[in-house]
mmCIF file of C-alpha atoms and ligand atoms in Angstrom:
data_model
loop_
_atom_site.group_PDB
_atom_site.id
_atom_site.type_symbol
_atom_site.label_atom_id
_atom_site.label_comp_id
_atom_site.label_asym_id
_atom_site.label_seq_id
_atom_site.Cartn_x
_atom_site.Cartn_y
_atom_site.Cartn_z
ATOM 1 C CA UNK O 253 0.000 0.000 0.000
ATOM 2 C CA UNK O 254 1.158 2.668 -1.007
ATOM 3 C CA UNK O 255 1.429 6.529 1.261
ATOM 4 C CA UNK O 256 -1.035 8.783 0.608
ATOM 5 C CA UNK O 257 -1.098 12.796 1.294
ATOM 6 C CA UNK O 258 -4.140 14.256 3.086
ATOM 7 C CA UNK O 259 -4.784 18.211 3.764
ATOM 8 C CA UNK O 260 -7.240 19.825 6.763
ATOM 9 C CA UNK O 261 -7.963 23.296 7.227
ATOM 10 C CA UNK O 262 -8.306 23.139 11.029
ATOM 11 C CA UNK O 263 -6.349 20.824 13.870
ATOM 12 C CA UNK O 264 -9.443 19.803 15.355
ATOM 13 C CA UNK O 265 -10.566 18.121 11.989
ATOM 14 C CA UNK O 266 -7.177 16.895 11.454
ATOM 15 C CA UNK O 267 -6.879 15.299 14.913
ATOM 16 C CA UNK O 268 -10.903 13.811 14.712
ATOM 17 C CA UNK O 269 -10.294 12.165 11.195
ATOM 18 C CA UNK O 270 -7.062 10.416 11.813
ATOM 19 C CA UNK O 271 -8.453 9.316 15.456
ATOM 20 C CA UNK O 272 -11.301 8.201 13.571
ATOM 21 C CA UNK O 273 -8.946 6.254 11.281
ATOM 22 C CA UNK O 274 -8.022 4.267 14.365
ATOM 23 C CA UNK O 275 -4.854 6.699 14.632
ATOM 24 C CA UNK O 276 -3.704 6.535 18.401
ATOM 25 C CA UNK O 277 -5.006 10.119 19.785
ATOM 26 C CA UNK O 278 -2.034 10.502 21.689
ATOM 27 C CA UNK O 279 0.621 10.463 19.203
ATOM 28 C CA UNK O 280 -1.600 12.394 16.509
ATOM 29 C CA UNK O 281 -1.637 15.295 19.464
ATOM 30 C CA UNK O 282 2.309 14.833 19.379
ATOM 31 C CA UNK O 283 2.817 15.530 15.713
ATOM 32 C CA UNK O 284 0.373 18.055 15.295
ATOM 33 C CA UNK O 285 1.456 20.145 18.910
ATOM 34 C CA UNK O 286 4.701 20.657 16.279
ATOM 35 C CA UNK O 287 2.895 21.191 13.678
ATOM 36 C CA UNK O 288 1.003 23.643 15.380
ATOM 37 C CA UNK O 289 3.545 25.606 16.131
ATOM 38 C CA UNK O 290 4.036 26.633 12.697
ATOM 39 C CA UNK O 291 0.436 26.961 11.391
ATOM 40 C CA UNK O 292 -0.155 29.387 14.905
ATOM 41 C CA UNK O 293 2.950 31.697 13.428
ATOM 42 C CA UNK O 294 2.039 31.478 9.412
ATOM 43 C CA UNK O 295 -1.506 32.688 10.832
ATOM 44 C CA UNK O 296 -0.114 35.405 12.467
ATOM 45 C CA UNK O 297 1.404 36.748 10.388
ATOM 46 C CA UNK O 298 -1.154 36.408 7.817
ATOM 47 C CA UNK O 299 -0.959 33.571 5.806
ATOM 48 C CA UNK O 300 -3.905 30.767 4.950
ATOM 49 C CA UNK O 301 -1.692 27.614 6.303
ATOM 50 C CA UNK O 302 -3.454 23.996 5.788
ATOM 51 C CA UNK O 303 -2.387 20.681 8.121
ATOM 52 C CA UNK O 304 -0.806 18.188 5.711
ATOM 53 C CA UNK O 305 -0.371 14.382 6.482
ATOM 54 C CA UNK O 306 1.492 11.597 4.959
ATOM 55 C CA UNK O 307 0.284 8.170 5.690
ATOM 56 C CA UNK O 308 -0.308 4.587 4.987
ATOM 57 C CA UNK O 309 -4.255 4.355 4.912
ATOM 58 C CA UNK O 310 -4.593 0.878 7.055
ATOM 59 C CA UNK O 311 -6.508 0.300 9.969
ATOM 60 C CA UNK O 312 -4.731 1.864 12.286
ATOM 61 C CA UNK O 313 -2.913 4.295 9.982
ATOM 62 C CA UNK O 314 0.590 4.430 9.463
ATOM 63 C CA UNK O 315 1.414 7.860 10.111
ATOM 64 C CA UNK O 316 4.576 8.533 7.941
ATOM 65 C CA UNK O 317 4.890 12.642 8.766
ATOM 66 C CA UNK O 318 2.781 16.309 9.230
ATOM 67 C CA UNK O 319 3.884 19.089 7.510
ATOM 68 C CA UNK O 320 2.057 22.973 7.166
ATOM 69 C CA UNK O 321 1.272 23.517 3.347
ATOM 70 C CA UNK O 322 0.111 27.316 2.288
ATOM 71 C CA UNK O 323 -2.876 28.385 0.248
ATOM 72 C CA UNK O 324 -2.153 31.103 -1.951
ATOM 73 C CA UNK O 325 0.806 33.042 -0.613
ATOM 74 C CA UNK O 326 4.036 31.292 0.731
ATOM 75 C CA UNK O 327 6.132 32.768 2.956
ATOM 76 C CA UNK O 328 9.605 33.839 1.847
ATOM 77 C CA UNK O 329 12.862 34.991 3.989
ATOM 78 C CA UNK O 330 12.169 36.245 7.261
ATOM 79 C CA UNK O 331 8.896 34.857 7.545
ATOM 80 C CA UNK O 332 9.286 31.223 6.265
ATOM 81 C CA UNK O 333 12.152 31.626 9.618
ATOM 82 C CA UNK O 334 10.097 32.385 12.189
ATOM 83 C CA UNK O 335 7.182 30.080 10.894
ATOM 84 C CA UNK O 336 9.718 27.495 10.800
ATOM 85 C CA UNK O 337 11.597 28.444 14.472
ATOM 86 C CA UNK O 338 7.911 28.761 15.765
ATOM 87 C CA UNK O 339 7.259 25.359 17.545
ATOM 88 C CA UNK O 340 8.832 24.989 21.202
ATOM 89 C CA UNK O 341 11.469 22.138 20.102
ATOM 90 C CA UNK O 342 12.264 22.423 16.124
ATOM 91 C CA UNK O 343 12.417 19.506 14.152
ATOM 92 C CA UNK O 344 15.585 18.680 11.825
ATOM 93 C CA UNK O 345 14.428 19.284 8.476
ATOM 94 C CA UNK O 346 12.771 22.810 10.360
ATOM 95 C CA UNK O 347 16.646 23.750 11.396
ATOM 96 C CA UNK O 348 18.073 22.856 8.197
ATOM 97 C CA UNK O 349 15.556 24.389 6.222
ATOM 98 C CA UNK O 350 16.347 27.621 8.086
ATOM 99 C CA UNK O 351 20.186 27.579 7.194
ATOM 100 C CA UNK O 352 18.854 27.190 3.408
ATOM 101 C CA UNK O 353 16.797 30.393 3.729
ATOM 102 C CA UNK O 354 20.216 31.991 5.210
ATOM 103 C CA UNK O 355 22.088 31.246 2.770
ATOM 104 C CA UNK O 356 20.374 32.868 0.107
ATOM 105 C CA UNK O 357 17.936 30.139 -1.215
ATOM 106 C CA UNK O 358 14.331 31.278 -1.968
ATOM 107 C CA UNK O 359 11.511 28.809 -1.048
HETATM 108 ZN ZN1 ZN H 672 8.584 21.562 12.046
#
């Protein structure tokens, strides 16, 4: 089976359909508290952010990884850096990402 990509709007539908799923609530709440972090910031500072998911559909789901997508606008430079330094403990890929925008390359 291959992974599949979903998109929400909100993190309360997020978190209902993939507890729904049979996804353990508990570690959906863990991905999307980061997660969170960075849809809270893109929304303050004005930009229409959207909950993405990779997963396996199977019963439970396997949750692969969440990511924040944008409708319309996306953030460049100094804003895609403190969207991406929002959540309390960055991820990796968040850290690195930063250094990229640093460095001159445009997202
Ligand atoms: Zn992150």
């Amino acid at each position: 089976m291959g992974a599949e990509n979903v998109r929400f709007r909100s993190y309360d539908h997020c978190l209902d359909t993939l507890v729904r799923m049979g996804a353990d609530r508990l570690d959906v709440e863990n991905l999307l508290g980061h997660e969170r972090g960075h849809y809270e910031k893109a929304v303050e500072l004005g930009f229409k952010p959207i909950y993405g998911i990779w997963l396996v559909p199977d019963f439970p789901p396997l949750i692969l990884a969440g990511y924040i997508d944008f409708e319309g606008a996306v953030p460049q430079g100094q804003d895609m850096i403190d969207i991406l330094m929002a959540p309390t403990v960055s991820g990796e890929d968040d850290i690195k990402l930063v250094k990229r925008i640093e460095n001159g390359y445009q997202c």
